[in-house]
């Protein structure tokens, strides 16, 4: 598809949402999910910064980000334990 078509469709979708309004519950769910994934990335980043000095490194991808974002510090600890044992 042409990039002009994609951009114009996105603009039309945004204008329709501005006039009609977005359903609150799905938008809130998506927002909370994105916030948790962002927190998961930060947890993994800081773990890799500090864990690199002792030889621990957890790759940052969608799977590990989802685990650390939804489970928090316990998820990072579980991923570190899995990394040590595997």
PDB file of C-alpha atoms in Angstrom, residues 10-76:
ATOM      1  CA  UNK A  10      -4.824   7.029   9.970  1.00  0.00           C
ATOM      2  CA  UNK A  11      -5.885  10.670   9.875  1.00  0.00           C
ATOM      3  CA  UNK A  12      -9.478   9.711   9.025  1.00  0.00           C
ATOM      4  CA  UNK A  13      -9.478   7.217  11.905  1.00  0.00           C
ATOM      5  CA  UNK A  14      -8.189   9.869  14.321  1.00  0.00           C
ATOM      6  CA  UNK A  15     -10.807  12.398  13.185  1.00  0.00           C
ATOM      7  CA  UNK A  16     -13.601   9.829  13.547  1.00  0.00           C
ATOM      8  CA  UNK A  17     -12.391   8.989  17.053  1.00  0.00           C
ATOM      9  CA  UNK A  18     -12.315  12.684  17.951  1.00  0.00           C
ATOM     10  CA  UNK A  19     -15.908  13.181  16.860  1.00  0.00           C
ATOM     11  CA  UNK A  20     -17.435   9.885  17.962  1.00  0.00           C
ATOM     12  CA  UNK A  21     -15.245   9.228  20.986  1.00  0.00           C
ATOM     13  CA  UNK A  22     -13.295   6.168  21.880  1.00  0.00           C
ATOM     14  CA  UNK A  23     -14.737   3.447  24.047  1.00  0.00           C
ATOM     15  CA  UNK A  24     -13.186   3.935  27.463  1.00  0.00           C
ATOM     16  CA  UNK A  25     -12.582   0.350  28.582  1.00  0.00           C
ATOM     17  CA  UNK A  26     -10.491  -0.919  25.603  1.00  0.00           C
ATOM     18  CA  UNK A  27      -8.449   2.287  25.486  1.00  0.00           C
ATOM     19  CA  UNK A  28      -7.715   2.028  29.214  1.00  0.00           C
ATOM     20  CA  UNK A  29      -6.721  -1.632  28.810  1.00  0.00           C
ATOM     21  CA  UNK A  30      -4.331  -0.856  25.959  1.00  0.00           C
ATOM     22  CA  UNK A  31      -2.861   2.063  27.897  1.00  0.00           C
ATOM     23  CA  UNK A  32      -2.273  -0.013  31.023  1.00  0.00           C
ATOM     24  CA  UNK A  33      -0.733  -2.807  28.963  1.00  0.00           C
ATOM     25  CA  UNK A  34       1.657  -0.412  27.241  1.00  0.00           C
ATOM     26  CA  UNK A  35       2.614   1.130  30.582  1.00  0.00           C
ATOM     27  CA  UNK A  36       3.378  -2.307  32.041  1.00  0.00           C
ATOM     28  CA  UNK A  37       5.473  -3.230  29.020  1.00  0.00           C
ATOM     29  CA  UNK A  38       7.393   0.036  29.361  1.00  0.00           C
ATOM     30  CA  UNK A  39       8.057  -0.672  33.029  1.00  0.00           C
ATOM     31  CA  UNK A  40       9.200  -4.174  32.075  1.00  0.00           C
ATOM     32  CA  UNK A  41      11.716  -2.751  29.612  1.00  0.00           C
ATOM     33  CA  UNK A  42      13.057  -0.431  32.307  1.00  0.00           C
ATOM     34  CA  UNK A  43      13.354  -3.307  34.816  1.00  0.00           C
ATOM     35  CA  UNK A  44      15.285  -5.391  32.300  1.00  0.00           C
ATOM     36  CA  UNK A  45      17.504  -2.492  31.272  1.00  0.00           C
ATOM     37  CA  UNK A  46      18.523  -1.714  34.848  1.00  0.00           C
ATOM     38  CA  UNK A  47      18.988  -5.396  35.620  1.00  0.00           C
ATOM     39  CA  UNK A  48      21.292  -5.740  32.608  1.00  0.00           C
ATOM     40  CA  UNK A  49      23.255  -2.637  33.643  1.00  0.00           C
ATOM     41  CA  UNK A  50      23.810  -3.864  37.186  1.00  0.00           C
ATOM     42  CA  UNK A  51      23.826  -7.589  36.419  1.00  0.00           C
ATOM     43  CA  UNK A  52      26.459  -7.194  33.720  1.00  0.00           C
ATOM     44  CA  UNK A  53      29.121  -6.722  36.362  1.00  0.00           C
ATOM     45  CA  UNK A  54      28.475 -10.225  37.710  1.00  0.00           C
ATOM     46  CA  UNK A  55      27.890 -11.860  34.342  1.00  0.00           C
ATOM     47  CA  UNK A  56      24.077 -11.926  34.193  1.00  0.00           C
ATOM     48  CA  UNK A  57      22.350 -10.732  31.056  1.00  0.00           C
ATOM     49  CA  UNK A  58      18.660 -11.118  30.186  1.00  0.00           C
ATOM     50  CA  UNK A  59      17.814 -10.339  26.556  1.00  0.00           C
ATOM     51  CA  UNK A  60      15.187  -7.653  26.076  1.00  0.00           C
ATOM     52  CA  UNK A  61      12.477  -8.974  23.774  1.00  0.00           C
ATOM     53  CA  UNK A  62       8.677  -9.092  23.816  1.00  0.00           C
ATOM     54  CA  UNK A  63       8.494 -12.300  25.875  1.00  0.00           C
ATOM     55  CA  UNK A  64      10.888 -11.217  28.633  1.00  0.00           C
ATOM     56  CA  UNK A  65       9.417  -7.706  28.640  1.00  0.00           C
ATOM     57  CA  UNK A  66       5.903  -9.091  29.124  1.00  0.00           C
ATOM     58  CA  UNK A  67       7.037 -11.331  31.983  1.00  0.00           C
ATOM     59  CA  UNK A  68       8.931  -8.592  33.777  1.00  0.00           C
ATOM     60  CA  UNK A  69       6.208  -6.014  33.127  1.00  0.00           C
ATOM     61  CA  UNK A  70       3.304  -8.059  34.402  1.00  0.00           C
ATOM     62  CA  UNK A  71       5.113  -9.845  37.247  1.00  0.00           C
ATOM     63  CA  UNK A  72       7.391  -6.977  38.261  1.00  0.00           C
ATOM     64  CA  UNK A  73      10.536  -7.586  40.275  1.00  0.00           C
ATOM     65  CA  UNK A  74       9.523 -11.210  40.858  1.00  0.00           C
ATOM     66  CA  UNK A  75       9.382 -11.724  37.091  1.00  0.00           C
ATOM     67  CA  UNK A  76      12.886 -10.311  36.677  1.00  0.00           C
TER      68      UNK A  76
END
